[in-house]
Amino acid sequence: MAGLQQTNSEMILLSWVRQSTRKYPQVNVTNFTTSWSDGLAFNALLHSHRPDLFDWNAVASQQSPVQRLDHAFTIARQHLGIEKLLDPE
């Protein structure tokens, strides 16, 4: 039963992320692993809720995946108080 609850929670969270990032055509979140590796999903999620923090087009088109991930972690820490728990590399 605990495994089923976790699966349902993950599905609900994944659905929320997909809904939050739907207007970003470069982003297609299908899971919590490979869908995040290029940094676009994390930045899109942040931008969808706080578009005032950065220029989406600049981040999406001009940076490498590691730079995009580092950007998202930095924005999350500086403006939202979310600590960096992973290394972009």
Backbone as XML, in Angstrom:
<?xml version="1.0"?>
<chain id="A" units="angstrom">
  <residue number="1" name="MET">
    <atom name="N" x="0.817" y="-1.193" z="0.000"/>
    <atom name="CA" x="0.000" y="0.000" z="0.000"/>
    <atom name="C" x="0.864" y="1.262" z="0.000"/>
  </residue>
  <residue number="2" name="ALA">
    <atom name="N" x="1.997" y="1.235" z="0.738"/>
    <atom name="CA" x="2.879" y="2.404" z="0.777"/>
    <atom name="C" x="3.447" y="2.711" z="-0.601"/>
  </residue>
  <residue number="3" name="GLY">
    <atom name="N" x="3.790" y="1.655" z="-1.360"/>
    <atom name="CA" x="4.291" y="1.847" z="-2.719"/>
    <atom name="C" x="3.256" y="2.469" z="-3.623"/>
  </residue>
  <residue number="4" name="LEU">
    <atom name="N" x="2.011" y="2.078" z="-3.465"/>
    <atom name="CA" x="0.924" y="2.634" z="-4.258"/>
    <atom name="C" x="0.728" y="4.108" z="-3.930"/>
  </residue>
  <residue number="5" name="GLN">
    <atom name="N" x="0.780" y="4.470" z="-2.655"/>
    <atom name="CA" x="0.631" y="5.864" z="-2.240"/>
    <atom name="C" x="1.740" y="6.718" z="-2.831"/>
  </residue>
  <residue number="6" name="GLN">
    <atom name="N" x="2.981" y="6.221" z="-2.791"/>
    <atom name="CA" x="4.095" y="6.971" z="-3.348"/>
    <atom name="C" x="3.905" y="7.154" z="-4.848"/>
  </residue>
  <residue number="7" name="THR">
    <atom name="N" x="3.473" y="6.130" z="-5.532"/>
    <atom name="CA" x="3.239" y="6.220" z="-6.968"/>
    <atom name="C" x="2.165" y="7.256" z="-7.268"/>
  </residue>
  <residue number="8" name="ASN">
    <atom name="N" x="1.085" y="7.249" z="-6.508"/>
    <atom name="CA" x="0.026" y="8.232" z="-6.715"/>
    <atom name="C" x="0.529" y="9.646" z="-6.436"/>
  </residue>
  <residue number="9" name="SER">
    <atom name="N" x="1.314" y="9.814" z="-5.393"/>
    <atom name="CA" x="1.874" y="11.126" z="-5.073"/>
    <atom name="C" x="2.796" y="11.607" z="-6.179"/>
  </residue>
  <residue number="10" name="GLU">
    <atom name="N" x="3.613" y="10.712" z="-6.697"/>
    <atom name="CA" x="4.507" y="11.067" z="-7.792"/>
    <atom name="C" x="3.718" y="11.445" z="-9.036"/>
  </residue>
  <residue number="11" name="MET">
    <atom name="N" x="2.663" y="10.713" z="-9.318"/>
    <atom name="CA" x="1.840" y="11.013" z="-10.487"/>
    <atom name="C" x="1.163" y="12.379" z="-10.345"/>
  </residue>
  <residue number="12" name="ILE">
    <atom name="N" x="0.700" y="12.687" z="-9.147"/>
    <atom name="CA" x="0.069" y="13.986" z="-8.905"/>
    <atom name="C" x="1.096" y="15.110" z="-9.065"/>
  </residue>
  <residue number="13" name="LEU">
    <atom name="N" x="2.279" y="14.924" z="-8.502"/>
    <atom name="CA" x="3.330" y="15.925" z="-8.628"/>
    <atom name="C" x="3.758" y="16.082" z="-10.086"/>
  </residue>
  <residue number="14" name="LEU">
    <atom name="N" x="3.917" y="14.982" z="-10.797"/>
    <atom name="CA" x="4.276" y="15.032" z="-12.212"/>
    <atom name="C" x="3.209" y="15.759" z="-13.020"/>
  </residue>
  <residue number="15" name="SER">
    <atom name="N" x="1.965" y="15.520" z="-12.714"/>
    <atom name="CA" x="0.866" y="16.207" z="-13.389"/>
    <atom name="C" x="0.917" y="17.704" z="-13.128"/>
  </residue>
  <residue number="16" name="TRP">
    <atom name="N" x="1.209" y="18.091" z="-11.893"/>
    <atom name="CA" x="1.319" y="19.508" z="-11.552"/>
    <atom name="C" x="2.466" y="20.166" z="-12.316"/>
  </residue>
  <residue number="17" name="VAL">
    <atom name="N" x="3.600" y="19.484" z="-12.387"/>
    <atom name="CA" x="4.752" y="20.023" z="-13.119"/>
    <atom name="C" x="4.400" y="20.173" z="-14.598"/>
  </residue>
  <residue number="18" name="ARG">
    <atom name="N" x="3.774" y="19.158" z="-15.174"/>
    <atom name="CA" x="3.395" y="19.230" z="-16.595"/>
    <atom name="C" x="2.437" y="20.391" z="-16.840"/>
  </residue>
  <residue number="19" name="GLN">
    <atom name="N" x="1.487" y="20.586" z="-15.954"/>
    <atom name="CA" x="0.524" y="21.687" z="-16.068"/>
    <atom name="C" x="1.250" y="23.028" z="-15.948"/>
  </residue>
  <residue number="20" name="SER">
    <atom name="N" x="2.174" y="23.124" z="-15.029"/>
    <atom name="CA" x="2.907" y="24.368" z="-14.798"/>
    <atom name="C" x="3.825" y="24.736" z="-15.952"/>
  </residue>
  <residue number="21" name="THR">
    <atom name="N" x="4.310" y="23.746" z="-16.689"/>
    <atom name="CA" x="5.288" y="23.993" z="-17.754"/>
    <atom name="C" x="4.710" y="23.822" z="-19.162"/>
  </residue>
  <residue number="22" name="ARG">
    <atom name="N" x="3.423" y="23.677" z="-19.281"/>
    <atom name="CA" x="2.805" y="23.376" z="-20.576"/>
    <atom name="C" x="2.993" y="24.456" z="-21.631"/>
  </residue>
  <residue number="23" name="LYS">
    <atom name="N" x="3.173" y="25.705" z="-21.227"/>
    <atom name="CA" x="3.315" y="26.773" z="-22.212"/>
    <atom name="C" x="4.754" y="26.927" z="-22.723"/>
  </residue>
  <residue number="24" name="TYR">
    <atom name="N" x="5.647" y="26.071" z="-22.275"/>
    <atom name="CA" x="7.042" y="26.095" z="-22.712"/>
    <atom name="C" x="7.260" y="24.946" z="-23.704"/>
  </residue>
  <residue number="25" name="PRO">
    <atom name="N" x="7.240" y="25.235" z="-25.015"/>
    <atom name="CA" x="7.292" y="24.162" z="-26.018"/>
    <atom name="C" x="8.575" y="23.332" z="-25.985"/>
  </residue>
  <residue number="26" name="GLN">
    <atom name="N" x="9.655" y="23.873" z="-25.468"/>
    <atom name="CA" x="10.906" y="23.121" z="-25.387"/>
    <atom name="C" x="10.904" y="22.108" z="-24.249"/>
  </residue>
  <residue number="27" name="VAL">
    <atom name="N" x="9.898" y="22.168" z="-23.385"/>
    <atom name="CA" x="9.866" y="21.340" z="-22.171"/>
    <atom name="C" x="8.800" y="20.262" z="-22.297"/>
  </residue>
  <residue number="28" name="ASN">
    <atom name="N" x="9.210" y="19.022" z="-22.071"/>
    <atom name="CA" x="8.282" y="17.898" z="-22.068"/>
    <atom name="C" x="8.645" y="16.997" z="-20.895"/>
  </residue>
  <residue number="29" name="VAL">
    <atom name="N" x="7.990" y="17.206" z="-19.778"/>
    <atom name="CA" x="8.288" y="16.438" z="-18.572"/>
    <atom name="C" x="7.469" y="15.156" z="-18.576"/>
  </residue>
  <residue number="30" name="THR">
    <atom name="N" x="8.170" y="14.040" z="-18.638"/>
    <atom name="CA" x="7.509" y="12.735" z="-18.626"/>
    <atom name="C" x="7.906" y="11.897" z="-17.413"/>
  </residue>
  <residue number="31" name="ASN">
    <atom name="N" x="8.961" y="12.345" z="-16.705"/>
    <atom name="CA" x="9.450" y="11.596" z="-15.545"/>
    <atom name="C" x="10.266" y="12.521" z="-14.656"/>
  </residue>
  <residue number="32" name="PHE">
    <atom name="N" x="10.794" y="11.977" z="-13.577"/>
    <atom name="CA" x="11.595" y="12.778" z="-12.655"/>
    <atom name="C" x="13.089" y="12.509" z="-12.802"/>
  </residue>
  <residue number="33" name="THR">
    <atom name="N" x="13.487" y="11.949" z="-13.926"/>
    <atom name="CA" x="14.915" y="11.700" z="-14.155"/>
    <atom name="C" x="15.369" y="12.423" z="-15.427"/>
  </residue>
  <residue number="34" name="THR">
    <atom name="N" x="15.232" y="11.786" z="-16.562"/>
    <atom name="CA" x="15.771" y="12.343" z="-17.804"/>
    <atom name="C" x="15.103" y="13.635" z="-18.246"/>
  </residue>
  <residue number="35" name="SER">
    <atom name="N" x="13.872" y="13.870" z="-17.873"/>
    <atom name="CA" x="13.176" y="15.097" z="-18.276"/>
    <atom name="C" x="13.803" y="16.353" z="-17.671"/>
  </residue>
  <residue number="36" name="TRP">
    <atom name="N" x="14.646" y="16.192" z="-16.680"/>
    <atom name="CA" x="15.227" y="17.329" z="-15.967"/>
    <atom name="C" x="16.693" y="17.550" z="-16.318"/>
  </residue>
  <residue number="37" name="SER">
    <atom name="N" x="17.285" y="16.665" z="-17.097"/>
    <atom name="CA" x="18.737" y="16.692" z="-17.314"/>
    <atom name="C" x="19.244" y="17.887" z="-18.106"/>
  </residue>
  <residue number="38" name="ASP">
    <atom name="N" x="18.421" y="18.513" z="-18.929"/>
    <atom name="CA" x="18.901" y="19.655" z="-19.715"/>
    <atom name="C" x="18.669" y="20.994" z="-19.025"/>
  </residue>
  <residue number="39" name="GLY">
    <atom name="N" x="18.046" y="20.991" z="-17.852"/>
    <atom name="CA" x="17.831" y="22.216" z="-17.087"/>
    <atom name="C" x="16.613" y="23.019" z="-17.501"/>
  </residue>
  <residue number="40" name="LEU">
    <atom name="N" x="15.998" y="22.673" z="-18.613"/>
    <atom name="CA" x="14.853" y="23.444" z="-19.090"/>
    <atom name="C" x="13.631" y="23.289" z="-18.192"/>
  </residue>
  <residue number="41" name="ALA">
    <atom name="N" x="13.351" y="22.082" z="-17.752"/>
    <atom name="CA" x="12.152" y="21.844" z="-16.940"/>
    <atom name="C" x="12.218" y="22.611" z="-15.622"/>
  </residue>
  <residue number="42" name="PHE">
    <atom name="N" x="13.369" y="22.570" z="-14.965"/>
    <atom name="CA" x="13.525" y="23.262" z="-13.686"/>
    <atom name="C" x="13.353" y="24.772" z="-13.870"/>
  </residue>
  <residue number="43" name="ASN">
    <atom name="N" x="13.995" y="25.322" z="-14.908"/>
    <atom name="CA" x="13.851" y="26.749" z="-15.174"/>
    <atom name="C" x="12.424" y="27.107" z="-15.566"/>
  </residue>
  <residue number="44" name="ALA">
    <atom name="N" x="11.785" y="26.271" z="-16.369"/>
    <atom name="CA" x="10.400" y="26.540" z="-16.775"/>
    <atom name="C" x="9.464" y="26.520" z="-15.576"/>
  </residue>
  <residue number="45" name="LEU">
    <atom name="N" x="9.683" y="25.589" z="-14.674"/>
    <atom name="CA" x="8.858" y="25.524" z="-13.467"/>
    <atom name="C" x="9.016" y="26.796" z="-12.636"/>
  </residue>
  <residue number="46" name="LEU">
    <atom name="N" x="10.238" y="27.232" z="-12.466"/>
    <atom name="CA" x="10.481" y="28.475" z="-11.737"/>
    <atom name="C" x="9.853" y="29.663" z="-12.461"/>
  </residue>
  <residue number="47" name="HIS">
    <atom name="N" x="10.075" y="29.746" z="-13.760"/>
    <atom name="CA" x="9.580" y="30.875" z="-14.550"/>
    <atom name="C" x="8.060" y="30.910" z="-14.596"/>
  </residue>
  <residue number="48" name="SER">
    <atom name="N" x="7.425" y="29.745" z="-14.611"/>
    <atom name="CA" x="5.960" y="29.712" z="-14.684"/>
    <atom name="C" x="5.318" y="30.338" z="-13.451"/>
  </residue>
  <residue number="49" name="HIS">
    <atom name="N" x="6.009" y="30.271" z="-12.327"/>
    <atom name="CA" x="5.473" y="30.824" z="-11.087"/>
    <atom name="C" x="6.057" y="32.189" z="-10.731"/>
  </residue>
  <residue number="50" name="ARG">
    <atom name="N" x="7.239" y="32.497" z="-11.252"/>
    <atom name="CA" x="7.881" y="33.786" z="-10.984"/>
    <atom name="C" x="8.559" y="34.306" z="-12.254"/>
  </residue>
  <residue number="51" name="PRO">
    <atom name="N" x="7.789" y="34.682" z="-13.263"/>
    <atom name="CA" x="8.381" y="35.149" z="-14.527"/>
    <atom name="C" x="9.193" y="36.433" z="-14.384"/>
  </residue>
  <residue number="52" name="ASP">
    <atom name="N" x="9.024" y="37.125" z="-13.288"/>
    <atom name="CA" x="9.767" y="38.360" z="-13.060"/>
    <atom name="C" x="11.231" y="38.127" z="-12.696"/>
  </residue>
  <residue number="53" name="LEU">
    <atom name="N" x="11.609" y="36.906" z="-12.395"/>
    <atom name="CA" x="12.960" y="36.639" z="-11.913"/>
    <atom name="C" x="14.017" y="36.543" z="-13.009"/>
  </residue>
  <residue number="54" name="PHE">
    <atom name="N" x="13.621" y="36.133" z="-14.220"/>
    <atom name="CA" x="14.605" y="36.010" z="-15.292"/>
    <atom name="C" x="13.925" y="35.941" z="-16.654"/>
  </residue>
  <residue number="55" name="ASP">
    <atom name="N" x="14.733" y="36.172" z="-17.684"/>
    <atom name="CA" x="14.272" y="36.115" z="-19.068"/>
    <atom name="C" x="14.347" y="34.666" z="-19.551"/>
  </residue>
  <residue number="56" name="TRP">
    <atom name="N" x="13.196" y="34.056" z="-19.753"/>
    <atom name="CA" x="13.130" y="32.659" z="-20.171"/>
    <atom name="C" x="13.896" y="32.417" z="-21.468"/>
  </residue>
  <residue number="57" name="ASN">
    <atom name="N" x="13.702" y="33.256" z="-22.460"/>
    <atom name="CA" x="14.343" y="33.040" z="-23.765"/>
    <atom name="C" x="15.862" y="33.055" z="-23.673"/>
  </residue>
  <residue number="58" name="ALA">
    <atom name="N" x="16.406" y="33.908" z="-22.839"/>
    <atom name="CA" x="17.856" y="33.957" z="-22.670"/>
    <atom name="C" x="18.374" y="32.653" z="-22.066"/>
  </residue>
  <residue number="59" name="VAL">
    <atom name="N" x="17.678" y="32.151" z="-21.101"/>
    <atom name="CA" x="18.104" y="30.913" z="-20.444"/>
    <atom name="C" x="17.916" y="29.718" z="-21.382"/>
  </residue>
  <residue number="60" name="ALA">
    <atom name="N" x="16.796" y="29.652" z="-22.055"/>
    <atom name="CA" x="16.476" y="28.499" z="-22.901"/>
    <atom name="C" x="17.357" y="28.389" z="-24.138"/>
  </residue>
  <residue number="61" name="SER">
    <atom name="N" x="17.765" y="29.513" z="-24.696"/>
    <atom name="CA" x="18.445" y="29.453" z="-25.982"/>
    <atom name="C" x="19.955" y="29.625" z="-25.946"/>
  </residue>
  <residue number="62" name="GLN">
    <atom name="N" x="20.506" y="30.148" z="-24.897"/>
    <atom name="CA" x="21.919" y="30.519" z="-24.946"/>
    <atom name="C" x="22.824" y="29.783" z="-23.963"/>
  </residue>
  <residue number="63" name="GLN">
    <atom name="N" x="22.301" y="28.896" z="-23.188"/>
    <atom name="CA" x="23.137" y="28.274" z="-22.173"/>
    <atom name="C" x="23.206" y="26.764" z="-22.350"/>
  </residue>
  <residue number="64" name="SER">
    <atom name="N" x="24.273" y="26.161" z="-21.838"/>
    <atom name="CA" x="24.413" y="24.705" z="-21.846"/>
    <atom name="C" x="23.525" y="24.106" z="-20.758"/>
  </residue>
  <residue number="65" name="PRO">
    <atom name="N" x="23.294" y="22.803" z="-20.799"/>
    <atom name="CA" x="22.491" y="22.166" z="-19.740"/>
    <atom name="C" x="23.030" y="22.425" z="-18.335"/>
  </residue>
  <residue number="66" name="VAL">
    <atom name="N" x="24.338" y="22.344" z="-18.147"/>
    <atom name="CA" x="24.913" y="22.579" z="-16.817"/>
    <atom name="C" x="24.685" y="24.026" z="-16.397"/>
  </residue>
  <residue number="67" name="GLN">
    <atom name="N" x="24.855" y="24.964" z="-17.326"/>
    <atom name="CA" x="24.614" y="26.371" z="-17.007"/>
    <atom name="C" x="23.146" y="26.612" z="-16.662"/>
  </residue>
  <residue number="68" name="ARG">
    <atom name="N" x="22.230" y="25.968" z="-17.405"/>
    <atom name="CA" x="20.798" y="26.131" z="-17.113"/>
    <atom name="C" x="20.451" y="25.569" z="-15.745"/>
  </residue>
  <residue number="69" name="LEU">
    <atom name="N" x="21.002" y="24.410" z="-15.411"/>
    <atom name="CA" x="20.744" y="23.830" z="-14.091"/>
    <atom name="C" x="21.316" y="24.711" z="-12.990"/>
  </residue>
  <residue number="70" name="ASP">
    <atom name="N" x="22.530" y="25.187" z="-13.182"/>
    <atom name="CA" x="23.135" y="26.071" z="-12.190"/>
    <atom name="C" x="22.297" y="27.339" z="-12.031"/>
  </residue>
  <residue number="71" name="HIS">
    <atom name="N" x="21.804" y="27.870" z="-13.140"/>
    <atom name="CA" x="20.949" y="29.058" z="-13.098"/>
    <atom name="C" x="19.701" y="28.785" z="-12.252"/>
  </residue>
  <residue number="72" name="ALA">
    <atom name="N" x="19.039" y="27.659" z="-12.501"/>
    <atom name="CA" x="17.817" y="27.324" z="-11.771"/>
    <atom name="C" x="18.088" y="27.163" z="-10.282"/>
  </residue>
  <residue number="73" name="PHE">
    <atom name="N" x="19.169" y="26.456" z="-9.933"/>
    <atom name="CA" x="19.509" y="26.283" z="-8.520"/>
    <atom name="C" x="19.814" y="27.622" z="-7.861"/>
  </residue>
  <residue number="74" name="THR">
    <atom name="N" x="20.500" y="28.500" z="-8.573"/>
    <atom name="CA" x="20.836" y="29.816" z="-8.028"/>
    <atom name="C" x="19.580" y="30.654" z="-7.807"/>
  </residue>
  <residue number="75" name="ILE">
    <atom name="N" x="18.695" y="30.689" z="-8.793"/>
    <atom name="CA" x="17.436" y="31.432" z="-8.665"/>
    <atom name="C" x="16.612" y="30.881" z="-7.501"/>
  </residue>
  <residue number="76" name="ALA">
    <atom name="N" x="16.513" y="29.561" z="-7.423"/>
    <atom name="CA" x="15.724" y="28.934" z="-6.360"/>
    <atom name="C" x="16.276" y="29.283" z="-4.983"/>
  </residue>
  <residue number="77" name="ARG">
    <atom name="N" x="17.595" y="29.307" z="-4.853"/>
    <atom name="CA" x="18.213" y="29.615" z="-3.563"/>
    <atom name="C" x="18.072" y="31.098" z="-3.219"/>
  </residue>
  <residue number="78" name="GLN">
    <atom name="N" x="18.426" y="31.960" z="-4.161"/>
    <atom name="CA" x="18.449" y="33.396" z="-3.878"/>
    <atom name="C" x="17.068" y="34.006" z="-3.686"/>
  </residue>
  <residue number="79" name="HIS">
    <atom name="N" x="16.102" y="33.560" z="-4.474"/>
    <atom name="CA" x="14.797" y="34.227" z="-4.465"/>
    <atom name="C" x="13.676" y="33.442" z="-3.790"/>
  </residue>
  <residue number="80" name="LEU">
    <atom name="N" x="13.866" y="32.141" z="-3.658"/>
    <atom name="CA" x="12.792" y="31.319" z="-3.088"/>
    <atom name="C" x="13.187" y="30.602" z="-1.812"/>
  </residue>
  <residue number="81" name="GLY">
    <atom name="N" x="14.442" y="30.722" z="-1.422"/>
    <atom name="CA" x="14.905" y="30.099" z="-0.191"/>
    <atom name="C" x="15.006" y="28.594" z="-0.257"/>
  </residue>
  <residue number="82" name="ILE">
    <atom name="N" x="15.158" y="28.051" z="-1.468"/>
    <atom name="CA" x="15.283" y="26.602" z="-1.650"/>
    <atom name="C" x="16.756" y="26.254" z="-1.749"/>
  </residue>
  <residue number="83" name="GLU">
    <atom name="N" x="17.233" y="25.458" z="-0.831"/>
    <atom name="CA" x="18.646" y="25.098" z="-0.812"/>
    <atom name="C" x="19.006" y="24.161" z="-1.956"/>
  </residue>
  <residue number="84" name="LYS">
    <atom name="N" x="20.224" y="24.292" z="-2.425"/>
    <atom name="CA" x="20.754" y="23.458" z="-3.492"/>
    <atom name="C" x="21.158" y="22.109" z="-2.893"/>
  </residue>
  <residue number="85" name="LEU">
    <atom name="N" x="20.464" y="21.050" z="-3.280"/>
    <atom name="CA" x="20.740" y="19.733" z="-2.736"/>
    <atom name="C" x="21.487" y="18.831" z="-3.712"/>
  </residue>
  <residue number="86" name="LEU">
    <atom name="N" x="21.535" y="19.245" z="-4.976"/>
    <atom name="CA" x="22.209" y="18.462" z="-5.998"/>
    <atom name="C" x="23.234" y="19.319" z="-6.712"/>
  </residue>
  <residue number="87" name="ASP">
    <atom name="N" x="24.228" y="18.667" z="-7.304"/>
    <atom name="CA" x="25.216" y="19.353" z="-8.119"/>
    <atom name="C" x="24.792" y="19.250" z="-9.580"/>
  </residue>
  <residue number="88" name="PRO">
    <atom name="N" x="24.720" y="20.366" z="-10.308"/>
    <atom name="CA" x="24.279" y="20.331" z="-11.700"/>
    <atom name="C" x="25.060" y="19.347" z="-12.578"/>
  </residue>
  <residue number="89" name="GLU">
    <atom name="N" x="26.297" y="19.084" z="-12.232"/>
    <atom name="CA" x="27.081" y="18.166" z="-13.035"/>
    <atom name="C" x="26.711" y="16.749" z="-12.713"/>
  </residue>
</chain>
